[in-house]
Short mmCIF file of C-alpha atoms in Angstrom, two decimals:
data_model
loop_
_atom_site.label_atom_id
_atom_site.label_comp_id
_atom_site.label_asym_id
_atom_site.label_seq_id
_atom_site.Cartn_x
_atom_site.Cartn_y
_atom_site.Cartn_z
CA UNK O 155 -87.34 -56.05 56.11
CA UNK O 156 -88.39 -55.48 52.31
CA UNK O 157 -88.52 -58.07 49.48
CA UNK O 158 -85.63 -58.09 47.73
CA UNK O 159 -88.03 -56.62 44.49
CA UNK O 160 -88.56 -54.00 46.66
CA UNK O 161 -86.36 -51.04 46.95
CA UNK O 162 -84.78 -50.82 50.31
CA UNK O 163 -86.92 -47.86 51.71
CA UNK O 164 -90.12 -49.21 50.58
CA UNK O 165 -92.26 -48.71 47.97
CA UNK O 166 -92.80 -44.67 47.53
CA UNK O 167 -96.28 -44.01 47.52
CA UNK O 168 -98.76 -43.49 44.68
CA UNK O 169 -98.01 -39.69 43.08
CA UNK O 170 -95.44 -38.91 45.13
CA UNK O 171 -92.05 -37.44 43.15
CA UNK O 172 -90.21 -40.48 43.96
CA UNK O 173 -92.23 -42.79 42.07
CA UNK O 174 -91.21 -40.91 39.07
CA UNK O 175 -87.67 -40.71 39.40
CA UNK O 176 -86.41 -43.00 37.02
CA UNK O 177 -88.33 -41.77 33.92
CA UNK O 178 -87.20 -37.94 35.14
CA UNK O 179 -84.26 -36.75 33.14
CA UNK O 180 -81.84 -34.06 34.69
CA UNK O 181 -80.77 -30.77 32.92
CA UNK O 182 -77.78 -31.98 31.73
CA UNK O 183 -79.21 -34.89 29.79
CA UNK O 184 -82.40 -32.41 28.56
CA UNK O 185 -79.51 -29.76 27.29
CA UNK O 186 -77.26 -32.78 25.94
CA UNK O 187 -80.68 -33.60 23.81
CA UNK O 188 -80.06 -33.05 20.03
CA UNK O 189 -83.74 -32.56 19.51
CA UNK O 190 -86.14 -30.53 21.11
CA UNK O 191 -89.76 -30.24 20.80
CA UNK O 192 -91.97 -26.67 20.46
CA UNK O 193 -94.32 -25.49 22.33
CA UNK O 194 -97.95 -25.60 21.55
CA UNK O 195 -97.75 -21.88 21.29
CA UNK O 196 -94.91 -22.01 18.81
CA UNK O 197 -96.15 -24.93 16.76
CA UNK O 198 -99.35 -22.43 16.38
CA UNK O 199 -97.37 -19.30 15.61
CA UNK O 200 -94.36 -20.97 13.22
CA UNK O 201 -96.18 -23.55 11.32
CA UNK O 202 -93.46 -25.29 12.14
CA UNK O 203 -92.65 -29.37 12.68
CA UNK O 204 -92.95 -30.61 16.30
CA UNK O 205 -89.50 -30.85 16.95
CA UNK O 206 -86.25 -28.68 16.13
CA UNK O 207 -82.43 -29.74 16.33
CA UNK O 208 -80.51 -27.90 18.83
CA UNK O 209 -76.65 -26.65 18.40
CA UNK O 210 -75.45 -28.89 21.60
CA UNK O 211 -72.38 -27.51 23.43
CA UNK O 212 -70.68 -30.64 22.68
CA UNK O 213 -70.50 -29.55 19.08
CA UNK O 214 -69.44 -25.70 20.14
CA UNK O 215 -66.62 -27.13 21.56
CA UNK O 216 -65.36 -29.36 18.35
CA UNK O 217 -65.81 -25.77 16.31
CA UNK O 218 -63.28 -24.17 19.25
CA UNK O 219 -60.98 -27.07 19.06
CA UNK O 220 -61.30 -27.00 15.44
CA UNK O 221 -60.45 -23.49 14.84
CA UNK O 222 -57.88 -23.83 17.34
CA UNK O 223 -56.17 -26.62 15.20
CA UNK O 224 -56.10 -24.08 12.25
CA UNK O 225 -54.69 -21.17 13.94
CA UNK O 226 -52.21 -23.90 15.37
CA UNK O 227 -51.39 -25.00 11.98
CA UNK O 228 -51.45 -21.61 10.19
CA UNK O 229 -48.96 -20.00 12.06
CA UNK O 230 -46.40 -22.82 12.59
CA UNK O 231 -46.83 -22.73 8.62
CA UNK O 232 -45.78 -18.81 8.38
CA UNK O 233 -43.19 -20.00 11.34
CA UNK O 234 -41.59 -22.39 9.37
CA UNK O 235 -41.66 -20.20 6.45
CA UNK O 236 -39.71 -17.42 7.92
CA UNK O 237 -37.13 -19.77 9.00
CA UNK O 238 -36.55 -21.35 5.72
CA UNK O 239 -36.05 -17.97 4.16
CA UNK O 240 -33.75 -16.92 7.27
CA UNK O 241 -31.96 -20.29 6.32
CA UNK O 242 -31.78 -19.84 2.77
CA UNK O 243 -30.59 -16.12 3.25
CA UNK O 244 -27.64 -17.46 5.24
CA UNK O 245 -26.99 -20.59 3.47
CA UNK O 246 -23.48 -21.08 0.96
CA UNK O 247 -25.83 -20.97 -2.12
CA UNK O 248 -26.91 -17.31 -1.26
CA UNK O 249 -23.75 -15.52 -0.50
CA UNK O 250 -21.93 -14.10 -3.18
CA UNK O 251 -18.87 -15.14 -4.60
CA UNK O 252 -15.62 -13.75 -4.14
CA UNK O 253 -13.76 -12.46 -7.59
CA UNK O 254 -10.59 -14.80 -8.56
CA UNK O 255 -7.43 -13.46 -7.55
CA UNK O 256 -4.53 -14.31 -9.73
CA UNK O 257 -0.89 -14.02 -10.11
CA UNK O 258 1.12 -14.16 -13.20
CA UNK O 259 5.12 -14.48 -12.87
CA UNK O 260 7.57 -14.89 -16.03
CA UNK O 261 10.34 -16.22 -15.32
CA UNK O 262 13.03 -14.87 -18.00
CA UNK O 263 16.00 -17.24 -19.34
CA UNK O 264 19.43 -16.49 -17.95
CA UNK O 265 20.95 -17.46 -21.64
CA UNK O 266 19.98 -19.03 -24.81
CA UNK O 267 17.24 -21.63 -25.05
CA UNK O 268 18.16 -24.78 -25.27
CA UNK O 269 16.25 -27.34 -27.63
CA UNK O 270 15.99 -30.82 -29.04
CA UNK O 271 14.59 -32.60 -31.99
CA UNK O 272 13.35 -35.86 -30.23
CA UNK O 273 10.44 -35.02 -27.26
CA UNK O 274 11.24 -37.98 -25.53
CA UNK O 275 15.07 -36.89 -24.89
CA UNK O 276 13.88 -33.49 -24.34
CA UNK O 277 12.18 -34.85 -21.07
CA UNK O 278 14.59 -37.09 -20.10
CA UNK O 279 17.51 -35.13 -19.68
CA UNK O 280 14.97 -32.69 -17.76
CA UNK O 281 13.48 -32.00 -13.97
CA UNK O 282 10.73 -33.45 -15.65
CA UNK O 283 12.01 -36.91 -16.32
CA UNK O 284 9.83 -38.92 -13.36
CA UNK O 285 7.16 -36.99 -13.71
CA UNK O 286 3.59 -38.60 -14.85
CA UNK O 287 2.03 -38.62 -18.04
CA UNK O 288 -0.66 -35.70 -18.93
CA UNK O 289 -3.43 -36.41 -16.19
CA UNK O 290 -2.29 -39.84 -14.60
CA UNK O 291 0.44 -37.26 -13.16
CA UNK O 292 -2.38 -35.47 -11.30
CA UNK O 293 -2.97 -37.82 -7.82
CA UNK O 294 -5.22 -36.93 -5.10
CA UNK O 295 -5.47 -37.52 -1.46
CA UNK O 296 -7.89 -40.32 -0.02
CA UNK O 297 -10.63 -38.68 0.71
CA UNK O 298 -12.37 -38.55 4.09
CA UNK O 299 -15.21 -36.65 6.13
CA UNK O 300 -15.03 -33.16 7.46
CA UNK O 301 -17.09 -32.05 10.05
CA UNK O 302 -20.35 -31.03 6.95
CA UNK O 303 -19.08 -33.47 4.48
CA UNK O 304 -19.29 -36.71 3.54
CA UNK O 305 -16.57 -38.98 2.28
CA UNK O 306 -18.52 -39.12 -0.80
CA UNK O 307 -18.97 -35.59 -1.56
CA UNK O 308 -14.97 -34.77 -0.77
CA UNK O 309 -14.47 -37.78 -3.62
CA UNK O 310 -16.66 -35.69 -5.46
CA UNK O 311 -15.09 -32.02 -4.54
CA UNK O 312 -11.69 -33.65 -5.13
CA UNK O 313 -12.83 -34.98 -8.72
CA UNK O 314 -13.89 -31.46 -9.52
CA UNK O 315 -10.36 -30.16 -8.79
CA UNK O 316 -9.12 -32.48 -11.25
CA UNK O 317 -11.19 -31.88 -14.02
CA UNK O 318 -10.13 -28.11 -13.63
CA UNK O 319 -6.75 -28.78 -13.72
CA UNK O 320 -6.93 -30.95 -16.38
CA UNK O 321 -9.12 -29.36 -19.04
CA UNK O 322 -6.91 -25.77 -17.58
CA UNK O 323 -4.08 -27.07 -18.15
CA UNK O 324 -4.17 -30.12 -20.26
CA UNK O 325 -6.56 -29.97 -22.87
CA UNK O 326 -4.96 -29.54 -26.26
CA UNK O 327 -7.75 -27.42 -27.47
CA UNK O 328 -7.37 -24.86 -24.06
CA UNK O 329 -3.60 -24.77 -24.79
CA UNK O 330 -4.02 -23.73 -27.86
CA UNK O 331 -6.84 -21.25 -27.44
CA UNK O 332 -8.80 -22.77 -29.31
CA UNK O 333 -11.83 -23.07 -26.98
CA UNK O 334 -12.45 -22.18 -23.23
CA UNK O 335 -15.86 -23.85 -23.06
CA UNK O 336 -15.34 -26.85 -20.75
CA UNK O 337 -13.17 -25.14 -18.09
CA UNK O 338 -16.48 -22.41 -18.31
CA UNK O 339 -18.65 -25.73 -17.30
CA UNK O 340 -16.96 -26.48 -14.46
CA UNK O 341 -17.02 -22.89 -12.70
CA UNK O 342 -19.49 -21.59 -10.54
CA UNK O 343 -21.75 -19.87 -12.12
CA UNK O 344 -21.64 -16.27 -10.01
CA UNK O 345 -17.68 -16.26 -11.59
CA UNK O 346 -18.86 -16.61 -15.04
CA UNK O 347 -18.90 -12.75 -15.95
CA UNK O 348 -15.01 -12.57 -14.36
CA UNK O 349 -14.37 -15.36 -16.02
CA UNK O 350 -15.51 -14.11 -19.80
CA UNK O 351 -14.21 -10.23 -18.91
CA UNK O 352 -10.37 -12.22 -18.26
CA UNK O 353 -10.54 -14.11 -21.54
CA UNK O 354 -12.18 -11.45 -23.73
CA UNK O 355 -10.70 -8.29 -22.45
CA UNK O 356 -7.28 -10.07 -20.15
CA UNK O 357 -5.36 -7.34 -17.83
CA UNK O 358 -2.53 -7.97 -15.57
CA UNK O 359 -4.92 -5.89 -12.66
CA UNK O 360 -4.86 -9.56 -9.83
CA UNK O 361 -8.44 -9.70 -11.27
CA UNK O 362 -8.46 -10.42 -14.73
CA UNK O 363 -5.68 -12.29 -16.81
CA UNK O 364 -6.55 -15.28 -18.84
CA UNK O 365 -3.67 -17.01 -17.92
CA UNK O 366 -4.99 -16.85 -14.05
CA UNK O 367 -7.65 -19.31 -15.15
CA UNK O 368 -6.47 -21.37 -17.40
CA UNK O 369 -2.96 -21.92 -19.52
CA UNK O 370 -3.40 -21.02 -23.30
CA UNK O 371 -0.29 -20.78 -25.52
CA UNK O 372 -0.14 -17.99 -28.46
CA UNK O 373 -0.67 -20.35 -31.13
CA UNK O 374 1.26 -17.69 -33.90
CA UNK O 375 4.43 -18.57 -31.60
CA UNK O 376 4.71 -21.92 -29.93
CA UNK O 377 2.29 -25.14 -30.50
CA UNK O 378 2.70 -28.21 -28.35
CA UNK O 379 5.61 -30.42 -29.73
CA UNK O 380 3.56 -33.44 -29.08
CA UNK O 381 -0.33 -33.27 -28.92
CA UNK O 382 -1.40 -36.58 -27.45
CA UNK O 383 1.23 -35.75 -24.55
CA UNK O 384 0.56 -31.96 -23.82
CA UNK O 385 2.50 -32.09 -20.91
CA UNK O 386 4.35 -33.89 -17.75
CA UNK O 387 2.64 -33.43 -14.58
CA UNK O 388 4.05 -33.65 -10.55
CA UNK O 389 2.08 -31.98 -7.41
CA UNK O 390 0.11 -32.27 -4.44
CA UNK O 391 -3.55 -31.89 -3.93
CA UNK O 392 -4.90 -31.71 -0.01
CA UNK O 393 -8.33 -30.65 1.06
CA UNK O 394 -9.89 -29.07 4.79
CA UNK O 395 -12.96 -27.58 5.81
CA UNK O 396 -13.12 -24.24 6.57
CA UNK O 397 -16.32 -22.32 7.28
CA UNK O 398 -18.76 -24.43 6.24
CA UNK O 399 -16.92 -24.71 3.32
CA UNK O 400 -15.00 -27.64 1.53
CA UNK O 401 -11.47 -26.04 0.48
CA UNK O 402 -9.34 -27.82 -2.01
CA UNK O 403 -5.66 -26.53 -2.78
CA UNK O 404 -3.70 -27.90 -5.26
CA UNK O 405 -0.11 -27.05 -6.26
CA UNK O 406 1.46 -28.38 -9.36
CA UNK O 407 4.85 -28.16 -12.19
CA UNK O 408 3.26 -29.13 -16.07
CA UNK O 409 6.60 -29.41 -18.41
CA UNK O 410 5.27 -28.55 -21.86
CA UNK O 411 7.13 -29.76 -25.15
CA UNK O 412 6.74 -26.54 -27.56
CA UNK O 413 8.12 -25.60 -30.72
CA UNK O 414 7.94 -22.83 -32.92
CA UNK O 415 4.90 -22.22 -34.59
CA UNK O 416 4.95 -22.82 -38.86
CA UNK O 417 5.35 -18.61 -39.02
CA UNK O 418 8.83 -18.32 -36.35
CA UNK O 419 9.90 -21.22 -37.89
CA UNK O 420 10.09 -19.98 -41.58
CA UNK O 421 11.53 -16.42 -39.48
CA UNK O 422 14.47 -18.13 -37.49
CA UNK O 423 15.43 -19.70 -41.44
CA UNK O 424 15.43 -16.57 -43.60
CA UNK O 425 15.85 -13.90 -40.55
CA UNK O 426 19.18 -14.18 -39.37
CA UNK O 427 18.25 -16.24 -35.51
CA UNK O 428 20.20 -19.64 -35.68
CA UNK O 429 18.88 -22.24 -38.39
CA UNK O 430 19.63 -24.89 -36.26
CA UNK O 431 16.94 -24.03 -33.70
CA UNK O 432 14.23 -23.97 -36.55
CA UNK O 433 11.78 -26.64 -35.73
CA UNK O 434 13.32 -28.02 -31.92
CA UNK O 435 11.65 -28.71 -29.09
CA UNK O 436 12.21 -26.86 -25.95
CA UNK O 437 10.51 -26.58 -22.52
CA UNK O 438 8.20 -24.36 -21.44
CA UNK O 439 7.58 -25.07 -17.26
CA UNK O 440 4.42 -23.88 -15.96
CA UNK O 441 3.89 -23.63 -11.89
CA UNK O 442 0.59 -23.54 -10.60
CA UNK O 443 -1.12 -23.15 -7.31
CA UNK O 444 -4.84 -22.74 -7.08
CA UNK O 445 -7.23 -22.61 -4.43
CA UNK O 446 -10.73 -24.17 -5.32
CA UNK O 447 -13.93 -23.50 -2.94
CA UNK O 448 -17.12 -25.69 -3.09
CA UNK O 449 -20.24 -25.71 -1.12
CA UNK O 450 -23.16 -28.06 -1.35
CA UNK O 451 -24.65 -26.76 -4.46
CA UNK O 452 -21.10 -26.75 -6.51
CA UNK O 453 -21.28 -30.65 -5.57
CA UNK O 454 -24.79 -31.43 -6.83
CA UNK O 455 -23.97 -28.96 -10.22
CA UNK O 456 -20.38 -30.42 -10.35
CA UNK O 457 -18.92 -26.87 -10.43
CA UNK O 458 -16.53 -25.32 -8.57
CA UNK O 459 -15.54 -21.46 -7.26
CA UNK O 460 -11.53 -20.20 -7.52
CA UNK O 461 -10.18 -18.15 -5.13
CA UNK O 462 -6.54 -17.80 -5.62
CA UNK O 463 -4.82 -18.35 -8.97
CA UNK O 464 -0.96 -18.35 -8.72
CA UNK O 465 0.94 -19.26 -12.05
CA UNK O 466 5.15 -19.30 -12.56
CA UNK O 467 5.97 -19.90 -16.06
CA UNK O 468 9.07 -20.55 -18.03
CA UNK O 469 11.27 -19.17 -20.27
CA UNK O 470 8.87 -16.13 -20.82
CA UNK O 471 10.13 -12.36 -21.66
CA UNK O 472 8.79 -10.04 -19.32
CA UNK O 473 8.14 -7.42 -21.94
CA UNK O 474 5.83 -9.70 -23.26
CA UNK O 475 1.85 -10.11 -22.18
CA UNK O 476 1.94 -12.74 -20.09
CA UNK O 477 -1.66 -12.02 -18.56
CA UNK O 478 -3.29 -12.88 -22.02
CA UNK O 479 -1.09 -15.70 -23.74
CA UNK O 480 2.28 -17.33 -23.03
CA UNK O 481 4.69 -16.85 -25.35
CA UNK O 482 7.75 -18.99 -24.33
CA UNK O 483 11.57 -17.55 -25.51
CA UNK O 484 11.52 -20.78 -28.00
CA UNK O 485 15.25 -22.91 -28.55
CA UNK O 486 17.86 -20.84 -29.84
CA UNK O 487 16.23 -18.11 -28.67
CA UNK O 488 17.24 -14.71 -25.43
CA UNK O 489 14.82 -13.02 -23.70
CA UNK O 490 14.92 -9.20 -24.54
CA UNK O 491 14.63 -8.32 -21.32
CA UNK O 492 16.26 -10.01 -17.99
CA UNK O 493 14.56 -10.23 -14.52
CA UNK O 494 15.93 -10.39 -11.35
CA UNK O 495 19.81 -11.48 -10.59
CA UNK O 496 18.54 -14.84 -8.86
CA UNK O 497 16.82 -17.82 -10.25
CA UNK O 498 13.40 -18.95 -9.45
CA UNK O 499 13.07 -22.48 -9.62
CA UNK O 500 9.42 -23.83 -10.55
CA UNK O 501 10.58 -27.42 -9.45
CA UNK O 502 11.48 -25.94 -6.45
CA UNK O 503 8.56 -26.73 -3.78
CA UNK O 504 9.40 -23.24 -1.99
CA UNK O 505 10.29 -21.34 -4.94
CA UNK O 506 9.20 -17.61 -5.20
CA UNK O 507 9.61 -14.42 -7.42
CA UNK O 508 8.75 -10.99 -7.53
CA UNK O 509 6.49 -10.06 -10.85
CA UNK O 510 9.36 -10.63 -13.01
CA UNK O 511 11.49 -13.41 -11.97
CA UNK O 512 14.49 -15.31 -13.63
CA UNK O 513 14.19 -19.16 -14.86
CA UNK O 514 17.11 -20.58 -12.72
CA UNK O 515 19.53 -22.42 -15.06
CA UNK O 516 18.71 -25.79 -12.76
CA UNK O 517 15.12 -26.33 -14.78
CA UNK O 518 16.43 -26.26 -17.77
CA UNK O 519 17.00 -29.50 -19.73
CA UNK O 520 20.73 -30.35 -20.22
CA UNK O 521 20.74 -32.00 -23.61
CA UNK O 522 23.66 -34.15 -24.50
CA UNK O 523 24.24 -33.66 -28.41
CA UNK O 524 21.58 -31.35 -28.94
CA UNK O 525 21.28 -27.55 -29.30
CA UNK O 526 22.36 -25.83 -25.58
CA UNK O 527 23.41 -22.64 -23.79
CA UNK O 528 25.86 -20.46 -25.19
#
């Protein structure tokens, strides 16, 4: 039996290939080799050093997975790409806006105006009596999430809603015609060239009368009897998802206090009309019903797109342009033209008209003492 220095067959024997084994390398470990030595022929032909560095395989294959990497990357780059713009091409912010639809309805006074010196008793003795002061009388639902929205951005949507109705409807400077700029601010912007063509160029067409946006008196008629309260306010607001989209409608009656402007004033003295009307407050009732649209963009910009635009006003004259201004029949005064046999009621939550309707005798103000029917 061997030593236990000796290998277990025994010593190989002097030259043989055995004895060299463990200083032989195999061809894997010569090809693994980063450096390789020349020839003696090609150290005499190059000139060159005794050794070269080889290109292993091991460092082919980093190039391969390295390339591969980039490809890899590259096209889920140009995937991702396409996807965005097939996201963006389908997303709320790229569609186009649909034009407003409105509807303007006078609703003509059955008799004579009637009219009051004192505001205050004007609106008491009126439909108008509980209803809230300028925008306090605007309430909205408590918000909640839809499907796509947050709770937050329905507060938000909802808030929107009410600055359009307020500076619409409102704002003394709107009323009076004065200026349109911050109900422009708070539409979408792809209803802005509507929105100037209605004000600038108004048409009763269902596409373009100023009054469909916003209520604007004809300041050489009637002016707001009372400035710092333009109006008294009652209506519902409720909100739903639909589409993707966040839909707000609201529905609401605004009692105005108007009286004659300084010009119909100085006319119903020296003209013949009744004296006694000169200078008395009477009420003009405006119904509206809008339909607001918002997607996530109108939130962020604090905008907001219309869709539907539905206004019932009171005592107007149907002969008169109702799509541009309003020109209420002012205290004392008759419409010169009637409208239908039956009353439309704007206090009325189902109340409805044809183009023309009639102001039902029931939202008018019954004034004890002060200047009435007949």
């Amino acid at each position: 039996m061997a030593g236990a220095a000796e290998p277990p067959e025994g010593i190989p024997p002097e030259g043989s290939e055995e004895e060299y084994r463990s200083v032989v390398f195999d061809e894997s470990f010569v090809n693994a080799a980063r450096l390789q030595e020349f020839s003696a022929n090609e150290r005499l032909r190059e000139h060159a050093p005794a050794v070269r560095r080889r290109v292993g395989r091991g460092l082919n294959r980093q190039l391969v997975v390295l390339v591969v990497l980039i490809a890899l990357a590259f096209g889920t780059a140009v995937f991702m790409g396409v996807r965005t713009g097939e996201v963006t091409a389908n997303s709320p912010s790229a569609r186009r806006a649909e034009p407003l639809r409105t509807t303007v309805i006078p609703l003509v006074p059955q008799d004579t105006v009637p009219g009051v010196a004192d505001v205050r008793s004007l609106y008491a003795h009126s439909p108008a009596a509980s209803f809230g002061v300028g925008a306090a009388g605007i309430t909205l639902p408590t918000p909640r999430a839809t499907e796509h929205y947050t709770q937050v951005q329905v507060q938000s949507a909802l808030t929107i809603a009410k600055d359009y109705l307020v500076r619409s409807s409102l704002d003394p400077q709107v009323l009076s015609g004065r200026s349109d700029r911050r109900v422009r601010m708070l539409l979408d912007s792809r209803q802005l060239d509507q929105f100037d063509h209605s004000l600038q160029r108004p048409r009763a067409d269902g596409r373009h009368a100023a009054t469909g946006w916003l209520t604007r008196l004809d300041p050489h008629q009637a002016v707001l009897a009372d400035p710092h309260v333009p109006a008294r306010v009652q209506g519902t607001v409720r909100f739903e998802e639909r589409g993707g989209m966040l839909e707000i409608t609201s529905d609401h009656t605004f009692a105005y206090a108007v009286r004659p402007a300084g010009a119909d004033a100085r006319e119903a003295g020296a003209g013949g009309k009744d004296p006694a009307a000169a200078g008395l407050a009477s009420l003009l009732t405006v119904r509206r019903e809008m339909h607001f649209r918002f997607d996530p963009t109108d939130l962020r910009s604090h905008r907001t797109e219309l869709l539907i635009s539905s206004l019932q006003a009171g005592p107007l004259d149907c002969a008169a342009d109702s799509a541009s201004r309003l020109r209420p029949v002012l205290a004392g005064h008759k419409a010169t033209s009637g409208g239908p046999s039956e009353g439309t009621n704007p206090y009325a939550p189902d109340g409805s008209a044809a183009l023309c309707g009639t102001l039902a005798d029931a939202a008018q103000p019954v004034l004890p003492g002060g200047h009435r029917a007949g």
